[in-house]
Amino acid sequence: MKENYPLVIIGAGPAGLAAATVAADHGVEVALLDEQPAPGGQIFRGIEAAPDERADKLGPEYLRGEKLVSAFRNSSARYYPDTKVWSLSEQRDIGVIHQQQAHMISAEQVLIANGAFERPVPFPGWTLPGVMNAGAGQILFKGSGIVPADGVVLAGSGPLLLLLAWQYLRAGVRVKAVLDTISRGNYIKALPKLPSALLVHHHITQGLRYQQTLRLAGVELHNGIRDLQAHGAESLESISYRHKGSNHTLETDSLMIHFGIIPNIHLSQAAGCDHFWHKRQQCWRPELDEWGSSSVKGILIAGDGGGIGGARTAEHAGRIAAFRVLYNLGVMNQQEMHLEAKQDRKWMKADLRIRPFLEKLFRIPESMLRVPHDDTIVCRCEEVTAREIRAAIADGHSDSNQVKFYTRCGMGPCQGRQCSQAVAHIVADQTSIPLQQSTQFRIRPPLKPLTLGQLASLYPDETE
Amino acid sequence: MKTDVIIIGGGLMGSSTALQLAMRGMHCTIVEKESPGRHASGVNAGGLRQLNRNPAEIPLTVEAAKMWRNIESLVDSDCDARFPGQLRVAENSDDLDLLEQRAALLHSLGYRHEEMIGRKELYQLAPALAPHCVGALICREDGYARPFHALTAFRHKARSLGVEYRVNTIVDGIEREAGNWRITTRKGEFQAPVLVNCAGGWAGQIAASLGEPVPLKPAAPMLMVTERLPHFIEPVIGSASRKLSFKQMQNGTLLVGGAHLASLDFHKEKSEIKWPKLAVSARSIMALFPQLKDVRIVRVWAGIEAFMPDNLPVICKSSTAEDAYHAFGFSAHGFQLSPLIGRILAELIVDGTSNFPIEPFNITRF
Ligand SMILES: Cc1cc2nc3c(=O)[nH]c(=O)nc-3n(C[C@H](O)[C@H](O)[C@H](O)COP(=O)(O)OP(=O)(O)OC[C@H]3O[C@@H](n4cnc5c(N)ncnc54)[C@H](O)[C@@H]3O)c2cc1C
Ligand SMILES: Cc1cc2nc3c(=O)[nH]c(=O)nc-3n(C[C@H](O)[C@H](O)[C@H](O)COP(=O)(O)OP(=O)(O)OC[C@H]3O[C@@H](n4cnc5c(N)ncnc54)[C@H](O)[C@@H]3O)c2cc1C
């Protein structure tokens, strides 16, 4: 690994792969870093490994992924798999761990293409063994064929939930129930957005069709469920929920949950980029211009890390950002940049038409986000409950960071990834300061585990 | 709004001062631009250290240590304070000479709280230490507390005695008018006969507006904390020749400091970690505790603190303005002193003089 590159891209999903290929094809020396062992990102994870079986599951989307990866492989871009980025500064110093060794490299331009993660929504019992994120469940299934042995309940909201239920069904897993938080209200609000959504025959709308398939197969499928709880002494034994005014209980030792996905903003926060609360997507996003440039010079963001837009949009956004980088590096002039980006812009605009519909339909009830049950653990690392957080707020600690200082909520190894959203919602609820005006946890590196020994190996010539 | 005393800054110095004044029956208003403990007082290393203080600070640090032992009687909380001692380890004979000189100096001043210990006792106190160390200077009464909890306890106690905190309120104007201070903020005006400057890293601006500029330099010392480990070391470990302060906290995490500075954009209040310096800290740990090689660092941060050129604070009545007082410039070791600083200021304000030798901390020394 060199010490300096004109362009470093973080993340080898659709956004990073597309950007790296464009930049490399224009003669720019680019390093693409990704913590996974192979290119593809979240959606095309391991796409090179099991092509036939995967092709069947992903259909036409698979072809896109395969094309992306092979174009990237054929380019001159340098690819560093198994490489974690643990810090990113405003000056574009990038801390990485590659083959267990820590390095500090720098770049003239940095493109963050680090994707999204599943929105953590704390509810009673969510930390019990047996409760798992649908994304993780899907990776186990796709990667190693591991499925819940004694049936499964799926709960939450979003296309992935239905997709996974359908995949389990096809694999012969007993799907005991699919409990969706989508309410009638969501449907009514989403309806006006449907026509423009249908203009794109989007693979995601496919998800809605899964509902039909599941119903036909006799799977219990309830919409508008509330007050989801997981119960068990040592591990999950049963779940309960409210539906149409009455309480229900189901025995299960496996619960897959999913509440949509939100951008991974730790890197952009660490670099000091400005962020804002996006009401429709119920998450923070970096402030970006039409090229993906952030508020920090030389740092661009593309793909789901810049706001949820899906895999295709990520790919277009990656290319658009790459054209901007080429301009910033003096490889292209302004006119060329605009011209090159034109087609991607058009496709991206079309692809994004489905979003308003999805956002309205799969909107998570605010009542769940503000963690109504006091006993719910909000911070898994430090085991802080909603009660302790509310007590801290009542005690005058009126923003997220004060709550963090006081309760240690968010101070564990996950760096607040799991609890920052919930804390922000609770604070907003208790103080009546809208989320848009609230502060987020200040982000502290390292963003990925770095050992004392690895840190000690850096800058060997530096002395006291 | 009218009050007896306006205190600028809701950190530990401001809160401790307000508490002591309230205990003497005065009504105080603290004006804090962000939230109490947002800066140095909330994010420091919590070290309660008498060890290796500048001789000028010794009378103060010794009294402050007594107050910490009894902190619950002052603020109704033990602030999670522990007193397992602090050590400065010697790794060779040069180190040993340095520490012996220090012990001799202290003894010549009539103090006994720092003493030399030999190799044997060192390894009894800190068996986890690498085997090459030869001795140490120890202050057995030293320890640490949890800073944000301490700050919160001070704030609670102060509020229970009638102290008012005006948070998210920046002082942007100070005027003296007919025997009264008039403080302007975007959230209204405050008036009081007495003004106290406890503005930490920003105290230089307040001093300047009182007509007595000081060579205060705001800087941001860095700290790092690791994952939790089973308890393996009791005392706080420093070194004779390395910039290092190392302790295992109540919850098992290791807190590592060393007075290395982050780069700071003071205007934006943004600090950026200087990894080369933290790498040096990490190497110091590797030298003293090689078994910690695979321990994961969980968080690294820096906090803004006021540094004076001589690393001594300013604690005095203003030399230019009537009824104005200063307590700032603690140069990264004010946490331990904080309970006493409030008392000293309260004495100055109420009695006109303090029982403690504070001449070395006069603002006129610059
Ligand atoms: C759990 C989950 C399941 C999903 N399932 C589906 C689905 O079934 N169908 C669908 O259409 N869409 C799905 N999506 C959405 C889809 O994955 C994204 O829209 C798409 O992958 C976005 O592409 P991207 O390039 O922005 O990011 P990603 O594809 O997510 O790629 C980001 C890459 O960055 C890497 N990375 C992140 N942080 C670091 C770091 N600090 N250091 C090094 N590398 C880093 C990651 O390893 C990853 O490879 C899912 C998303 C998630 C989170
Ligand atoms: C990383 C670090 C580690 C440390 N470790 C130790 C240690 O182990 N042991 C030890 O004894 N000491 C330690 N210290 C030093 C100790 O934290 C400080 O000396 C002490 O907290 C100073 O308290 P303060 O109230 O003066 O400052 P602060 O806590 O900074 O309070 C000053 C307050 O004034 C407010 N303010 C400033 N300007 C204005 C304005 N115009 N209007 C309104 N409000 C204003 C600020 O917002 C701030 O909250 C450390 C410091 C740091 C940064």
PDB file of C-alpha atoms in Angstrom, chain A residues 79-238:
ATOM      1  CA  TYR A  79      -8.126  -3.103  -4.894  1.00  0.00           C
ATOM      2  CA  TYR A  80      -7.458  -3.698  -1.202  1.00  0.00           C
ATOM      3  CA  PRO A  81      -9.885  -6.233   0.289  1.00  0.00           C
ATOM      4  CA  ASP A  82      -9.903  -7.079   4.020  1.00  0.00           C
ATOM      5  CA  THR A  83      -8.989  -3.472   4.634  1.00  0.00           C
ATOM      6  CA  LYS A  84     -10.777  -1.521   7.330  1.00  0.00           C
ATOM      7  CA  VAL A  85     -10.818   2.253   7.483  1.00  0.00           C
ATOM      8  CA  TRP A  86     -10.648   3.279  11.138  1.00  0.00           C
ATOM      9  CA  SER A  87     -10.233   7.011  10.767  1.00  0.00           C
ATOM     10  CA  LEU A  88     -10.725   9.785   8.259  1.00  0.00           C
ATOM     11  CA  SER A  89      -9.713  13.355   8.922  1.00  0.00           C
ATOM     12  CA  GLU A  90     -10.707  16.646   7.379  1.00  0.00           C
ATOM     13  CA  GLN A  91      -7.213  16.750   5.846  1.00  0.00           C
ATOM     14  CA  ARG A  92      -7.945  13.383   4.232  1.00  0.00           C
ATOM     15  CA  ASP A  93      -5.576  11.337   6.320  1.00  0.00           C
ATOM     16  CA  ILE A  94      -6.962   7.832   6.261  1.00  0.00           C
ATOM     17  CA  GLY A  95      -6.227   5.295   8.974  1.00  0.00           C
ATOM     18  CA  VAL A  96      -6.473   1.756   7.637  1.00  0.00           C
ATOM     19  CA  ILE A  97      -5.825  -1.758   8.820  1.00  0.00           C
ATOM     20  CA  HIS A  98      -4.668  -3.991   6.024  1.00  0.00           C
ATOM     21  CA  GLN A  99      -3.566  -7.563   6.710  1.00  0.00           C
ATOM     22  CA  GLN A 100      -3.589  -6.861  10.454  1.00  0.00           C
ATOM     23  CA  GLN A 101      -1.150  -4.009   9.990  1.00  0.00           C
ATOM     24  CA  ALA A 102      -2.126  -0.385  10.668  1.00  0.00           C
ATOM     25  CA  HIS A 103      -1.261   2.260   8.081  1.00  0.00           C
ATOM     26  CA  MET A 104      -1.899   5.936   7.680  1.00  0.00           C
ATOM     27  CA  ILE A 105      -2.322   6.977   4.076  1.00  0.00           C
ATOM     28  CA  SER A 106      -3.541  10.161   2.461  1.00  0.00           C
ATOM     29  CA  ALA A 107      -5.355  11.161  -0.695  1.00  0.00           C
ATOM     30  CA  GLU A 108      -6.008  14.267  -2.727  1.00  0.00           C
ATOM     31  CA  GLN A 109      -9.608  13.158  -3.157  1.00  0.00           C
ATOM     32  CA  VAL A 110     -11.590  10.757  -1.011  1.00  0.00           C
ATOM     33  CA  LEU A 111     -14.834   9.148  -2.086  1.00  0.00           C
ATOM     34  CA  ILE A 112     -16.817   7.629   0.748  1.00  0.00           C
ATOM     35  CA  ALA A 113     -18.948   4.802  -0.663  1.00  0.00           C
ATOM     36  CA  ASN A 114     -19.546   2.893   2.529  1.00  0.00           C
ATOM     37  CA  GLY A 115     -23.234   2.140   2.123  1.00  0.00           C
ATOM     38  CA  ALA A 116     -25.952   1.708   4.705  1.00  0.00           C
ATOM     39  CA  PHE A 117     -26.788  -0.470   7.665  1.00  0.00           C
ATOM     40  CA  GLU A 118     -30.029  -1.659   9.200  1.00  0.00           C
ATOM     41  CA  ARG A 119     -31.764   0.869  11.375  1.00  0.00           C
ATOM     42  CA  PRO A 120     -31.460  -0.246  14.981  1.00  0.00           C
ATOM     43  CA  VAL A 121     -34.803   0.039  16.769  1.00  0.00           C
ATOM     44  CA  PRO A 122     -34.645  -0.961  20.428  1.00  0.00           C
ATOM     45  CA  PHE A 123     -37.725  -2.749  21.805  1.00  0.00           C
ATOM     46  CA  PRO A 124     -38.156  -4.947  24.867  1.00  0.00           C
ATOM     47  CA  GLY A 125     -36.050  -8.068  24.482  1.00  0.00           C
ATOM     48  CA  TRP A 126     -34.245  -7.044  21.279  1.00  0.00           C
ATOM     49  CA  THR A 127     -30.890  -8.012  22.776  1.00  0.00           C
ATOM     50  CA  LEU A 128     -31.927 -11.616  23.531  1.00  0.00           C
ATOM     51  CA  PRO A 129     -30.044 -14.337  21.676  1.00  0.00           C
ATOM     52  CA  GLY A 130     -32.390 -15.532  18.964  1.00  0.00           C
ATOM     53  CA  VAL A 131     -33.305 -12.027  17.861  1.00  0.00           C
ATOM     54  CA  MET A 132     -31.339 -11.097  14.786  1.00  0.00           C
ATOM     55  CA  ASN A 133     -31.263  -8.455  12.071  1.00  0.00           C
ATOM     56  CA  ALA A 134     -32.785  -9.688   8.841  1.00  0.00           C
ATOM     57  CA  GLY A 135     -29.662  -8.553   6.997  1.00  0.00           C
ATOM     58  CA  ALA A 136     -27.501 -10.776   9.155  1.00  0.00           C
ATOM     59  CA  GLY A 137     -29.996 -13.589   8.701  1.00  0.00           C
ATOM     60  CA  GLN A 138     -29.799 -13.163   4.974  1.00  0.00           C
ATOM     61  CA  ILE A 139     -25.999 -13.216   4.986  1.00  0.00           C
ATOM     62  CA  LEU A 140     -26.005 -16.454   7.004  1.00  0.00           C
ATOM     63  CA  PHE A 141     -28.481 -17.938   4.604  1.00  0.00           C
ATOM     64  CA  LYS A 142     -26.818 -16.815   1.393  1.00  0.00           C
ATOM     65  CA  GLY A 143     -23.296 -17.320   2.608  1.00  0.00           C
ATOM     66  CA  SER A 144     -23.484 -20.624   4.467  1.00  0.00           C
ATOM     67  CA  GLY A 145     -27.009 -21.890   3.994  1.00  0.00           C
ATOM     68  CA  ILE A 146     -27.788 -21.466   7.692  1.00  0.00           C
ATOM     69  CA  VAL A 147     -31.530 -21.122   8.406  1.00  0.00           C
ATOM     70  CA  PRO A 148     -33.604 -21.134  11.618  1.00  0.00           C
ATOM     71  CA  ALA A 149     -34.201 -24.808  12.430  1.00  0.00           C
ATOM     72  CA  ASP A 150     -37.501 -24.495  14.271  1.00  0.00           C
ATOM     73  CA  GLY A 151     -39.233 -21.879  12.224  1.00  0.00           C
ATOM     74  CA  VAL A 152     -38.991 -18.123  12.327  1.00  0.00           C
ATOM     75  CA  VAL A 153     -41.003 -14.979  12.911  1.00  0.00           C
ATOM     76  CA  LEU A 154     -40.125 -11.891  10.887  1.00  0.00           C
ATOM     77  CA  ALA A 155     -41.038  -8.455  12.192  1.00  0.00           C
ATOM     78  CA  GLY A 156     -40.543  -4.820  11.303  1.00  0.00           C
ATOM     79  CA  SER A 157     -40.886  -3.123   7.973  1.00  0.00           C
ATOM     80  CA  GLY A 158     -39.236  -2.716   4.612  1.00  0.00           C
ATOM     81  CA  PRO A 159     -38.678  -4.643   1.381  1.00  0.00           C
ATOM     82  CA  LEU A 160     -35.902  -6.778   2.853  1.00  0.00           C
ATOM     83  CA  LEU A 161     -38.244  -8.224   5.449  1.00  0.00           C
ATOM     84  CA  LEU A 162     -40.594  -9.560   2.808  1.00  0.00           C
ATOM     85  CA  LEU A 163     -37.759 -10.692   0.604  1.00  0.00           C
ATOM     86  CA  LEU A 164     -36.190 -12.718   3.395  1.00  0.00           C
ATOM     87  CA  ALA A 165     -39.560 -14.232   4.352  1.00  0.00           C
ATOM     88  CA  TRP A 166     -39.999 -15.303   0.754  1.00  0.00           C
ATOM     89  CA  GLN A 167     -36.472 -16.710   0.564  1.00  0.00           C
ATOM     90  CA  TYR A 168     -37.018 -18.699   3.764  1.00  0.00           C
ATOM     91  CA  LEU A 169     -40.302 -20.008   2.450  1.00  0.00           C
ATOM     92  CA  ARG A 170     -38.599 -21.204  -0.701  1.00  0.00           C
ATOM     93  CA  ALA A 171     -35.886 -22.868   1.361  1.00  0.00           C
ATOM     94  CA  GLY A 172     -38.519 -24.825   3.291  1.00  0.00           C
ATOM     95  CA  VAL A 173     -38.213 -22.888   6.547  1.00  0.00           C
ATOM     96  CA  ARG A 174     -41.435 -22.630   8.540  1.00  0.00           C
ATOM     97  CA  VAL A 175     -42.371 -18.950   8.508  1.00  0.00           C
ATOM     98  CA  LYS A 176     -44.601 -18.637  11.572  1.00  0.00           C
ATOM     99  CA  ALA A 177     -45.599 -15.059  10.924  1.00  0.00           C
ATOM    100  CA  VAL A 178     -44.607 -11.864   9.187  1.00  0.00           C
ATOM    101  CA  LEU A 179     -45.478  -8.917  11.410  1.00  0.00           C
ATOM    102  CA  ASP A 180     -45.285  -5.643   9.578  1.00  0.00           C
ATOM    103  CA  THR A 181     -45.508  -2.238  11.216  1.00  0.00           C
ATOM    104  CA  ILE A 182     -46.946  -0.774   7.997  1.00  0.00           C
ATOM    105  CA  SER A 183     -50.334   0.645   8.879  1.00  0.00           C
ATOM    106  CA  ARG A 184     -53.327   1.563   6.770  1.00  0.00           C
ATOM    107  CA  GLY A 185     -52.243   5.148   7.218  1.00  0.00           C
ATOM    108  CA  ASN A 186     -48.943   4.379   5.530  1.00  0.00           C
ATOM    109  CA  TYR A 187     -50.773   2.918   2.546  1.00  0.00           C
ATOM    110  CA  ILE A 188     -53.008   5.933   2.268  1.00  0.00           C
ATOM    111  CA  LYS A 189     -50.088   8.333   2.440  1.00  0.00           C
ATOM    112  CA  ALA A 190     -48.041   6.284   0.004  1.00  0.00           C
ATOM    113  CA  LEU A 191     -50.794   5.895  -2.556  1.00  0.00           C
ATOM    114  CA  PRO A 192     -50.402   9.292  -4.241  1.00  0.00           C
ATOM    115  CA  LYS A 193     -46.731   8.441  -4.809  1.00  0.00           C
ATOM    116  CA  LEU A 194     -47.547   5.123  -6.433  1.00  0.00           C
ATOM    117  CA  PRO A 195     -48.059   6.285 -10.041  1.00  0.00           C
ATOM    118  CA  SER A 196     -44.604   7.776 -10.353  1.00  0.00           C
ATOM    119  CA  ALA A 197     -43.141   4.774  -8.547  1.00  0.00           C
ATOM    120  CA  LEU A 198     -44.716   2.439 -11.042  1.00  0.00           C
ATOM    121  CA  LEU A 199     -43.099   4.310 -13.883  1.00  0.00           C
ATOM    122  CA  VAL A 200     -39.962   2.446 -12.952  1.00  0.00           C
ATOM    123  CA  HIS A 201     -40.516  -1.262 -13.090  1.00  0.00           C
ATOM    124  CA  HIS A 202     -38.336  -1.501 -10.142  1.00  0.00           C
ATOM    125  CA  HIS A 203     -36.966  -4.669  -8.653  1.00  0.00           C
ATOM    126  CA  ILE A 204     -37.923  -3.344  -5.252  1.00  0.00           C
ATOM    127  CA  THR A 205     -41.616  -3.214  -6.064  1.00  0.00           C
ATOM    128  CA  GLN A 206     -41.106  -6.917  -6.494  1.00  0.00           C
ATOM    129  CA  GLY A 207     -41.029  -7.017  -2.704  1.00  0.00           C
ATOM    130  CA  LEU A 208     -44.657  -6.022  -2.571  1.00  0.00           C
ATOM    131  CA  ARG A 209     -45.534  -8.960  -4.727  1.00  0.00           C
ATOM    132  CA  TYR A 210     -43.864 -11.254  -2.218  1.00  0.00           C
ATOM    133  CA  GLN A 211     -46.727 -10.402   0.088  1.00  0.00           C
ATOM    134  CA  GLN A 212     -49.115 -12.164  -2.241  1.00  0.00           C
ATOM    135  CA  THR A 213     -46.912 -15.232  -2.504  1.00  0.00           C
ATOM    136  CA  LEU A 214     -46.577 -15.436   1.263  1.00  0.00           C
ATOM    137  CA  ARG A 215     -50.307 -15.122   1.780  1.00  0.00           C
ATOM    138  CA  LEU A 216     -51.035 -17.781  -0.779  1.00  0.00           C
ATOM    139  CA  ALA A 217     -48.648 -20.098   1.008  1.00  0.00           C
ATOM    140  CA  GLY A 218     -50.697 -19.628   4.173  1.00  0.00           C
ATOM    141  CA  VAL A 219     -48.174 -17.517   6.070  1.00  0.00           C
ATOM    142  CA  GLU A 220     -49.731 -15.352   8.784  1.00  0.00           C
ATOM    143  CA  LEU A 221     -49.086 -11.848   7.562  1.00  0.00           C
ATOM    144  CA  HIS A 222     -50.245  -8.912   9.686  1.00  0.00           C
ATOM    145  CA  ASN A 223     -49.905  -5.244   8.957  1.00  0.00           C
ATOM    146  CA  GLY A 224     -50.077  -2.429  11.440  1.00  0.00           C
ATOM    147  CA  ILE A 225     -48.667  -4.373  14.376  1.00  0.00           C
ATOM    148  CA  ARG A 226     -47.557  -2.412  17.441  1.00  0.00           C
ATOM    149  CA  ASP A 227     -45.777  -2.976  20.723  1.00  0.00           C
ATOM    150  CA  LEU A 228     -43.482  -5.754  19.553  1.00  0.00           C
ATOM    151  CA  GLN A 229     -41.736  -7.493  22.460  1.00  0.00           C
ATOM    152  CA  ALA A 230     -39.365 -10.421  22.700  1.00  0.00           C
ATOM    153  CA  HIS A 231     -39.464 -12.636  25.778  1.00  0.00           C
ATOM    154  CA  GLY A 232     -37.218 -15.282  27.243  1.00  0.00           C
ATOM    155  CA  ALA A 233     -35.028 -15.998  30.232  1.00  0.00           C
ATOM    156  CA  GLU A 234     -31.662 -16.742  28.639  1.00  0.00           C
ATOM    157  CA  SER A 235     -32.668 -16.602  25.015  1.00  0.00           C
ATOM    158  CA  LEU A 236     -35.756 -15.949  22.929  1.00  0.00           C
ATOM    159  CA  GLU A 237     -38.765 -18.103  23.828  1.00  0.00           C
ATOM    160  CA  SER A 238     -41.702 -16.105  22.578  1.00  0.00           C
TER     161      SER A 238
END
